[in-house]
């Protein structure tokens, strides 16, 4: 192990001791914001320090094995122990390299999931509903909470556009590579001759903005309109102007929310979505600059980039960024996304390690 890497790990081990001491203090426990911040830091430090402690312990095993090898009677056993410890040290060093990779500061955040129907008319809208169900099922397996913020249902089923908030720990870190164009190939229910049609939807994963720190929105930059909600809801929708449309004048971004009966709650939801879109815009501008410097195998996060194809006749799903094909379409559409997401994360880590090696 390089001295610089060991120094960094020793610093992190010392920091974990400091954080544990602070979390035990009564005044910290009474300050929830500080408590949450320190708890998040501890959660990030713990796996690194645990792996480093295992590495140090294995170094001790290696020394003990070398000592045994000096004794003729224990030489054979010592050689066996030495090889086991040596293999484990190599394995732990690789694990520590990955754990020390620069973290995306947004990885721990909740997200806004935005799905829009693209080419393909009604079939595209139906597929957007299928994608929402897929992500909702996956969120359930992770213990995350899903709340619909805004929706524009299609007459034939599904959505022309739907925005959901997915709340939980580490949501953005798991879902950030889902942004892009998703393509479906299947026979629509309305197709009389059984021909396969191709449709698309665009998905955007936007980390939730911290209103106090990330995005400062000047009230004078906003135009806020209220109007009567349309769609399901009985007589109520014709009586009150509960729907809200917010236009951010400098960027031209427009957000509408009408799913709640309360104008106040619709306004709050619209402001949350607007803040996330502004943060997402900043992120994509930054990612575009980084993409110019190096080609990213797991994609640039560009909405127009075709990232995945769902082929129903063959039961096949293909992620074009990493050339991964799986014949598990039914499982994936039912929310079993772990294999896909883990493959993308592994590829991203390999890219980061390669970039560090070239520096």
mmCIF file of C-alpha atoms in Angstrom:
data_model
loop_
_atom_site.group_PDB
_atom_site.id
_atom_site.type_symbol
_atom_site.label_atom_id
_atom_site.label_comp_id
_atom_site.label_asym_id
_atom_site.label_seq_id
_atom_site.Cartn_x
_atom_site.Cartn_y
_atom_site.Cartn_z
ATOM 1 C CA UNK A 1 0.000 0.000 0.000
ATOM 2 C CA UNK A 2 1.231 3.491 -0.881
ATOM 3 C CA UNK A 3 2.182 5.726 2.054
ATOM 4 C CA UNK A 4 -0.245 8.434 0.884
ATOM 5 C CA UNK A 5 -3.111 5.936 0.900
ATOM 6 C CA UNK A 6 -2.191 4.650 4.393
ATOM 7 C CA UNK A 7 -1.934 8.226 5.715
ATOM 8 C CA UNK A 8 -5.398 9.001 4.353
ATOM 9 C CA UNK A 9 -6.870 5.852 5.913
ATOM 10 C CA UNK A 10 -5.283 6.605 9.288
ATOM 11 C CA UNK A 11 -6.789 10.118 9.151
ATOM 12 C CA UNK A 12 -10.237 8.649 8.444
ATOM 13 C CA UNK A 13 -9.884 6.145 11.305
ATOM 14 C CA UNK A 14 -9.018 9.008 13.669
ATOM 15 C CA UNK A 15 -11.954 11.069 12.325
ATOM 16 C CA UNK A 16 -14.373 8.186 13.039
ATOM 17 C CA UNK A 17 -13.262 8.198 16.691
ATOM 18 C CA UNK A 18 -13.924 11.970 16.818
ATOM 19 C CA UNK A 19 -17.376 11.617 15.212
ATOM 20 C CA UNK A 20 -18.372 8.806 17.625
ATOM 21 C CA UNK A 21 -17.319 10.991 20.561
ATOM 22 C CA UNK A 22 -19.378 13.938 19.251
ATOM 23 C CA UNK A 23 -22.462 11.779 18.633
ATOM 24 C CA UNK A 24 -22.309 10.679 22.280
ATOM 25 C CA UNK A 25 -22.565 14.293 23.503
ATOM 26 C CA UNK A 26 -26.067 15.313 24.748
ATOM 27 C CA UNK A 27 -25.955 18.764 23.067
ATOM 28 C CA UNK A 28 -25.364 17.126 19.656
ATOM 29 C CA UNK A 29 -28.336 14.791 20.141
ATOM 30 C CA UNK A 30 -30.569 17.820 20.789
ATOM 31 C CA UNK A 31 -29.450 19.540 17.540
ATOM 32 C CA UNK A 32 -31.138 17.354 14.905
ATOM 33 C CA UNK A 33 -29.516 19.005 11.864
ATOM 34 C CA UNK A 34 -26.023 18.541 13.288
ATOM 35 C CA UNK A 35 -26.896 15.039 14.510
ATOM 36 C CA UNK A 36 -28.098 14.004 11.030
ATOM 37 C CA UNK A 37 -24.993 15.514 9.396
ATOM 38 C CA UNK A 38 -22.645 13.643 11.761
ATOM 39 C CA UNK A 39 -24.665 10.422 11.395
ATOM 40 C CA UNK A 40 -24.309 10.632 7.601
ATOM 41 C CA UNK A 41 -20.560 11.232 7.960
ATOM 42 C CA UNK A 42 -20.285 8.241 10.292
ATOM 43 C CA UNK A 43 -22.177 6.040 7.818
ATOM 44 C CA UNK A 44 -19.663 7.027 5.105
ATOM 45 C CA UNK A 45 -16.591 6.522 7.319
ATOM 46 C CA UNK A 46 -17.585 3.204 8.896
ATOM 47 C CA UNK A 47 -17.133 0.843 5.877
ATOM 48 C CA UNK A 48 -13.754 2.443 5.014
ATOM 49 C CA UNK A 49 -12.396 2.174 8.559
ATOM 50 C CA UNK A 50 -13.774 -1.374 8.966
ATOM 51 C CA UNK A 51 -11.937 -2.466 5.805
ATOM 52 C CA UNK A 52 -8.752 -0.671 6.929
ATOM 53 C CA UNK A 53 -8.882 -2.375 10.341
ATOM 54 C CA UNK A 54 -9.237 -5.728 8.565
ATOM 55 C CA UNK A 55 -6.223 -4.806 6.399
ATOM 56 C CA UNK A 56 -4.082 -3.954 9.460
ATOM 57 C CA UNK A 57 -5.157 -7.187 11.189
ATOM 58 C CA UNK A 58 -4.214 -9.179 8.068
ATOM 59 C CA UNK A 59 -0.798 -7.500 8.030
ATOM 60 C CA UNK A 60 -0.380 -8.909 11.552
ATOM 61 C CA UNK A 61 -1.384 -12.371 10.259
ATOM 62 C CA UNK A 62 1.234 -12.044 7.517
ATOM 63 C CA UNK A 63 3.976 -11.256 10.028
ATOM 64 C CA UNK A 64 2.883 -14.186 12.230
ATOM 65 C CA UNK A 65 2.991 -16.522 9.201
ATOM 66 C CA UNK A 66 6.521 -15.322 8.341
ATOM 67 C CA UNK A 67 7.560 -16.070 11.909
ATOM 68 C CA UNK A 68 6.116 -19.604 11.648
ATOM 69 C CA UNK A 69 8.033 -20.183 8.393
ATOM 70 C CA UNK A 70 11.309 -19.738 10.277
ATOM 71 C CA UNK A 71 10.489 -22.785 12.418
ATOM 72 C CA UNK A 72 11.206 -26.007 10.438
ATOM 73 C CA UNK A 73 8.331 -27.830 12.164
ATOM 74 C CA UNK A 74 5.828 -25.073 11.358
ATOM 75 C CA UNK A 75 7.239 -24.076 7.961
ATOM 76 C CA UNK A 76 4.563 -25.811 5.845
ATOM 77 C CA UNK A 77 1.685 -24.431 7.913
ATOM 78 C CA UNK A 78 3.332 -20.988 7.887
ATOM 79 C CA UNK A 79 3.596 -20.991 4.079
ATOM 80 C CA UNK A 80 -0.087 -21.837 3.805
ATOM 81 C CA UNK A 81 -1.068 -19.060 6.258
ATOM 82 C CA UNK A 82 1.259 -16.628 4.478
ATOM 83 C CA UNK A 83 -0.443 -17.221 1.100
ATOM 84 C CA UNK A 84 -3.920 -16.827 2.602
ATOM 85 C CA UNK A 85 -2.927 -13.518 4.255
ATOM 86 C CA UNK A 86 -1.199 -12.260 1.101
ATOM 87 C CA UNK A 87 -4.296 -12.950 -1.036
ATOM 88 C CA UNK A 88 -6.536 -11.272 1.535
ATOM 89 C CA UNK A 89 -4.300 -8.169 1.655
ATOM 90 C CA UNK A 90 -4.472 -7.818 -2.152
ATOM 91 C CA UNK A 91 -8.263 -8.182 -2.026
ATOM 92 C CA UNK A 92 -8.633 -5.624 0.806
ATOM 93 C CA UNK A 93 -6.356 -3.139 -0.950
ATOM 94 C CA UNK A 94 -8.588 -3.232 -4.057
ATOM 95 C CA UNK A 95 -11.666 -2.783 -1.851
ATOM 96 C CA UNK A 96 -10.050 0.199 -0.098
ATOM 97 C CA UNK A 97 -9.132 1.808 -3.436
ATOM 98 C CA UNK A 98 -12.809 1.726 -4.424
ATOM 99 C CA UNK A 99 -13.953 2.987 -1.006
ATOM 100 C CA UNK A 100 -11.541 5.945 -1.261
ATOM 101 C CA UNK A 101 -12.782 7.055 -4.685
ATOM 102 C CA UNK A 102 -14.164 10.620 -4.715
ATOM 103 C CA UNK A 103 -17.782 10.585 -3.593
ATOM 104 C CA UNK A 104 -20.517 12.441 -5.431
ATOM 105 C CA UNK A 105 -21.832 14.853 -2.752
ATOM 106 C CA UNK A 106 -25.371 14.262 -4.012
ATOM 107 C CA UNK A 107 -25.277 10.440 -3.752
ATOM 108 C CA UNK A 108 -27.052 10.361 -0.388
ATOM 109 C CA UNK A 109 -29.938 12.598 -1.492
ATOM 110 C CA UNK A 110 -33.552 11.866 -2.301
ATOM 111 C CA UNK A 111 -34.534 12.491 -5.937
ATOM 112 C CA UNK A 112 -37.232 13.699 -8.266
ATOM 113 C CA UNK A 113 -37.961 11.144 -10.977
ATOM 114 C CA UNK A 114 -39.354 12.678 -14.158
ATOM 115 C CA UNK A 115 -40.690 10.420 -16.941
ATOM 116 C CA UNK A 116 -41.932 11.865 -20.240
ATOM 117 C CA UNK A 117 -43.533 10.046 -23.139
ATOM 118 C CA UNK A 118 -41.529 10.484 -26.351
ATOM 119 C CA UNK A 119 -41.908 9.016 -29.836
ATOM 120 C CA UNK A 120 -44.681 6.456 -30.192
ATOM 121 C CA UNK A 121 -47.884 8.218 -29.138
ATOM 122 C CA UNK A 122 -50.207 6.236 -26.842
ATOM 123 C CA UNK A 123 -47.787 3.308 -26.601
ATOM 124 C CA UNK A 124 -45.069 5.657 -25.337
ATOM 125 C CA UNK A 125 -47.413 6.992 -22.639
ATOM 126 C CA UNK A 126 -48.324 3.438 -21.600
ATOM 127 C CA UNK A 127 -44.612 2.585 -21.354
ATOM 128 C CA UNK A 128 -44.001 5.654 -19.162
ATOM 129 C CA UNK A 129 -46.541 4.137 -16.745
ATOM 130 C CA UNK A 130 -44.659 0.815 -16.893
ATOM 131 C CA UNK A 131 -41.387 2.591 -16.079
ATOM 132 C CA UNK A 132 -42.979 4.413 -13.134
ATOM 133 C CA UNK A 133 -44.228 1.068 -11.798
ATOM 134 C CA UNK A 134 -40.736 -0.450 -12.280
ATOM 135 C CA UNK A 135 -39.041 2.329 -10.291
ATOM 136 C CA UNK A 136 -41.799 2.289 -7.635
ATOM 137 C CA UNK A 137 -41.369 -1.473 -7.128
ATOM 138 C CA UNK A 138 -37.589 -1.059 -6.892
ATOM 139 C CA UNK A 139 -38.033 1.762 -4.362
ATOM 140 C CA UNK A 140 -40.207 -0.543 -2.235
ATOM 141 C CA UNK A 141 -37.436 -3.176 -2.129
ATOM 142 C CA UNK A 142 -35.017 -0.457 -0.917
ATOM 143 C CA UNK A 143 -37.349 0.853 1.757
ATOM 144 C CA UNK A 144 -37.777 4.217 -0.003
ATOM 145 C CA UNK A 145 -40.981 6.248 -0.117
ATOM 146 C CA UNK A 146 -42.548 7.366 -3.424
ATOM 147 C CA UNK A 147 -44.841 10.387 -3.724
ATOM 148 C CA UNK A 148 -46.408 11.575 -6.988
ATOM 149 C CA UNK A 149 -45.716 15.315 -7.299
ATOM 150 C CA UNK A 150 -47.315 15.994 -10.682
ATOM 151 C CA UNK A 151 -48.899 13.858 -13.381
ATOM 152 C CA UNK A 152 -50.484 14.251 -16.782
ATOM 153 C CA UNK A 153 -52.283 10.943 -17.466
ATOM 154 C CA UNK A 154 -52.899 9.654 -20.980
ATOM 155 C CA UNK A 155 -56.409 8.659 -22.094
ATOM 156 C CA UNK A 156 -55.178 5.195 -23.142
ATOM 157 C CA UNK A 157 -53.301 4.596 -19.861
ATOM 158 C CA UNK A 158 -49.921 5.612 -18.538
ATOM 159 C CA UNK A 159 -48.694 9.198 -18.559
ATOM 160 C CA UNK A 160 -47.694 11.891 -20.988
ATOM 161 C CA UNK A 161 -45.534 13.159 -18.113
ATOM 162 C CA UNK A 162 -45.194 12.191 -14.463
ATOM 163 C CA UNK A 163 -42.941 13.507 -11.689
ATOM 164 C CA UNK A 164 -42.425 11.537 -8.474
ATOM 165 C CA UNK A 165 -40.317 12.222 -5.409
ATOM 166 C CA UNK A 166 -38.382 9.181 -4.175
ATOM 167 C CA UNK A 167 -37.359 9.745 -0.577
ATOM 168 C CA UNK A 168 -34.706 7.723 1.255
ATOM 169 C CA UNK A 169 -31.010 7.280 1.944
ATOM 170 C CA UNK A 170 -28.700 6.995 -1.054
ATOM 171 C CA UNK A 171 -31.427 7.217 -3.710
ATOM 172 C CA UNK A 172 -29.466 9.417 -6.134
ATOM 173 C CA UNK A 173 -26.357 7.244 -5.766
ATOM 174 C CA UNK A 174 -28.343 4.222 -6.959
ATOM 175 C CA UNK A 175 -30.547 5.826 -9.628
ATOM 176 C CA UNK A 176 -28.367 8.564 -11.155
ATOM 177 C CA UNK A 177 -27.424 6.474 -14.200
ATOM 178 C CA UNK A 178 -31.108 6.044 -15.176
ATOM 179 C CA UNK A 179 -31.292 9.463 -16.877
ATOM 180 C CA UNK A 180 -31.629 9.228 -20.644
ATOM 181 C CA UNK A 181 -33.847 7.772 -23.373
ATOM 182 C CA UNK A 182 -35.439 4.380 -22.709
ATOM 183 C CA UNK A 183 -36.647 2.522 -25.818
ATOM 184 C CA UNK A 184 -39.345 -0.183 -25.853
ATOM 185 C CA UNK A 185 -39.991 -2.714 -28.626
ATOM 186 C CA UNK A 186 -43.278 -4.622 -28.349
ATOM 187 C CA UNK A 187 -46.658 -5.290 -29.957
ATOM 188 C CA UNK A 188 -49.125 -2.646 -28.683
ATOM 189 C CA UNK A 189 -52.565 -3.855 -27.515
ATOM 190 C CA UNK A 190 -54.106 -1.657 -30.221
ATOM 191 C CA UNK A 191 -52.036 -3.310 -33.001
ATOM 192 C CA UNK A 192 -54.368 -5.627 -34.957
ATOM 193 C CA UNK A 193 -51.701 -7.210 -37.188
ATOM 194 C CA UNK A 194 -49.278 -8.138 -34.408
ATOM 195 C CA UNK A 195 -46.455 -5.891 -35.603
ATOM 196 C CA UNK A 196 -43.711 -4.831 -33.203
ATOM 197 C CA UNK A 197 -43.594 -1.077 -32.609
ATOM 198 C CA UNK A 198 -40.725 0.974 -31.202
ATOM 199 C CA UNK A 199 -41.478 3.785 -28.724
ATOM 200 C CA UNK A 200 -39.382 5.914 -26.396
ATOM 201 C CA UNK A 201 -39.596 7.673 -23.039
ATOM 202 C CA UNK A 202 -37.110 10.037 -21.446
ATOM 203 C CA UNK A 203 -36.195 9.639 -17.793
ATOM 204 C CA UNK A 204 -34.560 12.317 -15.651
ATOM 205 C CA UNK A 205 -33.201 11.649 -12.172
ATOM 206 C CA UNK A 206 -32.750 14.956 -10.333
ATOM 207 C CA UNK A 207 -31.216 15.137 -6.839
ATOM 208 C CA UNK A 208 -33.371 17.019 -4.386
ATOM 209 C CA UNK A 209 -32.025 20.518 -3.816
ATOM 210 C CA UNK A 210 -31.254 21.780 -0.342
ATOM 211 C CA UNK A 211 -33.268 24.991 -0.272
ATOM 212 C CA UNK A 212 -30.917 26.635 2.195
ATOM 213 C CA UNK A 213 -27.622 25.718 0.521
ATOM 214 C CA UNK A 214 -27.952 24.622 -3.106
ATOM 215 C CA UNK A 215 -30.344 26.820 -4.991
ATOM 216 C CA UNK A 216 -31.205 30.414 -4.206
ATOM 217 C CA UNK A 217 -34.404 31.394 -6.029
ATOM 218 C CA UNK A 218 -35.212 35.094 -6.208
ATOM 219 C CA UNK A 219 -39.004 35.554 -5.808
ATOM 220 C CA UNK A 220 -38.887 38.373 -8.385
ATOM 221 C CA UNK A 221 -37.670 35.791 -10.955
ATOM 222 C CA UNK A 222 -40.933 33.834 -10.633
ATOM 223 C CA UNK A 223 -44.315 34.169 -12.289
ATOM 224 C CA UNK A 224 -46.916 32.178 -10.373
ATOM 225 C CA UNK A 225 -50.283 31.416 -11.997
ATOM 226 C CA UNK A 226 -53.213 29.541 -10.472
ATOM 227 C CA UNK A 227 -55.881 27.727 -12.448
ATOM 228 C CA UNK A 228 -58.548 25.083 -12.040
ATOM 229 C CA UNK A 229 -57.314 21.516 -11.959
ATOM 230 C CA UNK A 230 -58.399 19.246 -14.802
ATOM 231 C CA UNK A 231 -58.989 15.507 -14.894
ATOM 232 C CA UNK A 232 -60.338 13.227 -12.173
ATOM 233 C CA UNK A 233 -61.653 14.758 -8.968
ATOM 234 C CA UNK A 234 -65.403 15.216 -9.342
ATOM 235 C CA UNK A 235 -67.080 18.577 -8.797
ATOM 236 C CA UNK A 236 -64.165 19.951 -6.728
ATOM 237 C CA UNK A 237 -61.977 20.518 -9.786
ATOM 238 C CA UNK A 238 -64.466 23.023 -11.219
ATOM 239 C CA UNK A 239 -64.802 25.086 -8.025
ATOM 240 C CA UNK A 240 -61.343 26.179 -6.898
ATOM 241 C CA UNK A 241 -58.150 27.429 -8.529
ATOM 242 C CA UNK A 242 -56.004 24.860 -6.708
ATOM 243 C CA UNK A 243 -53.581 24.084 -9.560
ATOM 244 C CA UNK A 244 -50.328 26.062 -9.680
ATOM 245 C CA UNK A 245 -47.992 26.908 -12.555
ATOM 246 C CA UNK A 246 -44.608 28.457 -11.728
ATOM 247 C CA UNK A 247 -42.426 29.962 -14.456
ATOM 248 C CA UNK A 248 -38.770 30.721 -13.705
ATOM 249 C CA UNK A 249 -38.264 33.751 -15.930
ATOM 250 C CA UNK A 250 -34.420 33.698 -16.292
ATOM 251 C CA UNK A 251 -34.366 30.088 -17.557
ATOM 252 C CA UNK A 252 -37.876 29.667 -18.946
ATOM 253 C CA UNK A 253 -38.414 26.528 -16.830
ATOM 254 C CA UNK A 254 -42.119 25.845 -16.168
ATOM 255 C CA UNK A 255 -43.489 23.560 -13.442
ATOM 256 C CA UNK A 256 -47.154 22.685 -12.941
ATOM 257 C CA UNK A 257 -48.700 20.857 -9.977
ATOM 258 C CA UNK A 258 -52.392 20.078 -9.675
ATOM 259 C CA UNK A 259 -52.508 16.653 -8.020
ATOM 260 C CA UNK A 260 -53.279 18.025 -4.542
ATOM 261 C CA UNK A 261 -56.548 19.709 -3.576
ATOM 262 C CA UNK A 262 -54.648 22.379 -1.644
ATOM 263 C CA UNK A 263 -53.239 25.290 -3.655
ATOM 264 C CA UNK A 264 -50.646 25.829 -0.911
ATOM 265 C CA UNK A 265 -49.402 22.218 -1.114
ATOM 266 C CA UNK A 266 -49.357 22.321 -4.925
ATOM 267 C CA UNK A 267 -47.258 25.512 -4.721
ATOM 268 C CA UNK A 268 -44.816 23.868 -2.272
ATOM 269 C CA UNK A 269 -44.482 20.796 -4.510
ATOM 270 C CA UNK A 270 -43.951 22.956 -7.607
ATOM 271 C CA UNK A 271 -41.214 24.942 -5.820
ATOM 272 C CA UNK A 272 -39.462 21.706 -4.778
ATOM 273 C CA UNK A 273 -39.543 20.417 -8.365
ATOM 274 C CA UNK A 274 -38.349 23.779 -9.729
ATOM 275 C CA UNK A 275 -35.397 23.825 -7.298
ATOM 276 C CA UNK A 276 -34.486 20.263 -8.327
ATOM 277 C CA UNK A 277 -34.686 21.179 -12.036
ATOM 278 C CA UNK A 278 -32.438 24.202 -11.531
ATOM 279 C CA UNK A 279 -29.947 22.055 -9.592
ATOM 280 C CA UNK A 280 -30.155 19.397 -12.321
ATOM 281 C CA UNK A 281 -29.452 22.045 -14.962
ATOM 282 C CA UNK A 282 -26.307 23.101 -13.072
ATOM 283 C CA UNK A 283 -25.215 19.454 -12.747
ATOM 284 C CA UNK A 284 -25.723 18.732 -16.454
ATOM 285 C CA UNK A 285 -23.708 21.816 -17.449
ATOM 286 C CA UNK A 286 -20.888 20.609 -15.187
ATOM 287 C CA UNK A 287 -21.154 17.035 -16.542
ATOM 288 C CA UNK A 288 -21.045 18.339 -20.123
ATOM 289 C CA UNK A 289 -17.727 20.052 -19.384
ATOM 290 C CA UNK A 290 -16.358 16.862 -17.790
ATOM 291 C CA UNK A 291 -17.580 14.777 -20.748
ATOM 292 C CA UNK A 292 -15.580 16.990 -23.109
ATOM 293 C CA UNK A 293 -12.436 16.103 -21.174
ATOM 294 C CA UNK A 294 -13.053 12.344 -21.146
ATOM 295 C CA UNK A 295 -15.596 9.965 -22.677
ATOM 296 C CA UNK A 296 -17.748 8.381 -19.991
ATOM 297 C CA UNK A 297 -18.739 4.763 -20.594
ATOM 298 C CA UNK A 298 -21.787 5.037 -18.364
ATOM 299 C CA UNK A 299 -23.096 8.042 -20.238
ATOM 300 C CA UNK A 300 -23.213 11.782 -19.837
ATOM 301 C CA UNK A 301 -26.672 11.977 -18.299
ATOM 302 C CA UNK A 302 -27.934 13.664 -21.469
ATOM 303 C CA UNK A 303 -31.710 13.167 -21.826
ATOM 304 C CA UNK A 304 -31.366 12.565 -25.570
ATOM 305 C CA UNK A 305 -28.856 9.749 -25.097
ATOM 306 C CA UNK A 306 -30.383 6.315 -25.777
ATOM 307 C CA UNK A 307 -29.324 4.249 -22.793
ATOM 308 C CA UNK A 308 -31.488 1.131 -22.745
ATOM 309 C CA UNK A 309 -33.772 -1.032 -24.882
ATOM 310 C CA UNK A 310 -36.611 -3.186 -23.513
ATOM 311 C CA UNK A 311 -37.438 -5.878 -26.107
ATOM 312 C CA UNK A 312 -40.651 -7.675 -25.119
ATOM 313 C CA UNK A 313 -40.864 -10.316 -27.907
ATOM 314 C CA UNK A 314 -37.415 -11.634 -26.890
ATOM 315 C CA UNK A 315 -37.766 -10.932 -23.145
ATOM 316 C CA UNK A 316 -34.492 -9.038 -23.441
ATOM 317 C CA UNK A 317 -33.139 -5.861 -21.859
ATOM 318 C CA UNK A 318 -29.958 -4.218 -23.157
ATOM 319 C CA UNK A 319 -27.990 -1.373 -21.598
ATOM 320 C CA UNK A 320 -26.123 0.182 -24.525
ATOM 321 C CA UNK A 321 -23.571 2.084 -22.434
ATOM 322 C CA UNK A 322 -21.902 -1.012 -21.009
ATOM 323 C CA UNK A 323 -23.016 -3.578 -23.638
ATOM 324 C CA UNK A 324 -24.946 -5.550 -21.010
ATOM 325 C CA UNK A 325 -27.758 -7.807 -22.255
ATOM 326 C CA UNK A 326 -30.011 -9.792 -19.916
ATOM 327 C CA UNK A 327 -32.945 -12.065 -20.694
ATOM 328 C CA UNK A 328 -34.776 -11.060 -17.519
ATOM 329 C CA UNK A 329 -37.174 -8.429 -18.811
ATOM 330 C CA UNK A 330 -40.158 -9.522 -16.671
ATOM 331 C CA UNK A 331 -38.080 -9.432 -13.495
ATOM 332 C CA UNK A 332 -36.621 -6.011 -14.330
ATOM 333 C CA UNK A 333 -40.035 -4.503 -15.121
ATOM 334 C CA UNK A 334 -41.208 -5.873 -11.763
ATOM 335 C CA UNK A 335 -38.524 -3.795 -10.009
ATOM 336 C CA UNK A 336 -35.570 -6.189 -9.865
ATOM 337 C CA UNK A 337 -32.975 -3.595 -10.911
ATOM 338 C CA UNK A 338 -30.058 -4.625 -8.676
ATOM 339 C CA UNK A 339 -28.051 -6.439 -11.373
ATOM 340 C CA UNK A 340 -28.357 -3.535 -13.828
ATOM 341 C CA UNK A 341 -27.589 -0.837 -11.265
ATOM 342 C CA UNK A 342 -24.644 -2.735 -9.749
ATOM 343 C CA UNK A 343 -23.133 -3.281 -13.228
ATOM 344 C CA UNK A 344 -23.357 0.453 -13.964
ATOM 345 C CA UNK A 345 -21.834 1.375 -10.582
ATOM 346 C CA UNK A 346 -18.980 -1.120 -11.116
ATOM 347 C CA UNK A 347 -18.256 0.341 -14.571
ATOM 348 C CA UNK A 348 -18.303 3.859 -13.138
ATOM 349 C CA UNK A 349 -15.844 2.858 -10.392
ATOM 350 C CA UNK A 350 -13.557 1.232 -12.980
ATOM 351 C CA UNK A 351 -13.599 4.494 -14.972
ATOM 352 C CA UNK A 352 -12.710 6.508 -11.857
ATOM 353 C CA UNK A 353 -9.827 4.140 -10.983
ATOM 354 C CA UNK A 354 -8.506 4.329 -14.563
ATOM 355 C CA UNK A 355 -8.714 8.139 -14.491
ATOM 356 C CA UNK A 356 -6.807 8.259 -11.187
ATOM 357 C CA UNK A 357 -4.139 5.895 -12.549
ATOM 358 C CA UNK A 358 -3.619 8.210 -15.542
ATOM 359 C CA UNK A 359 -3.249 11.357 -13.450
#
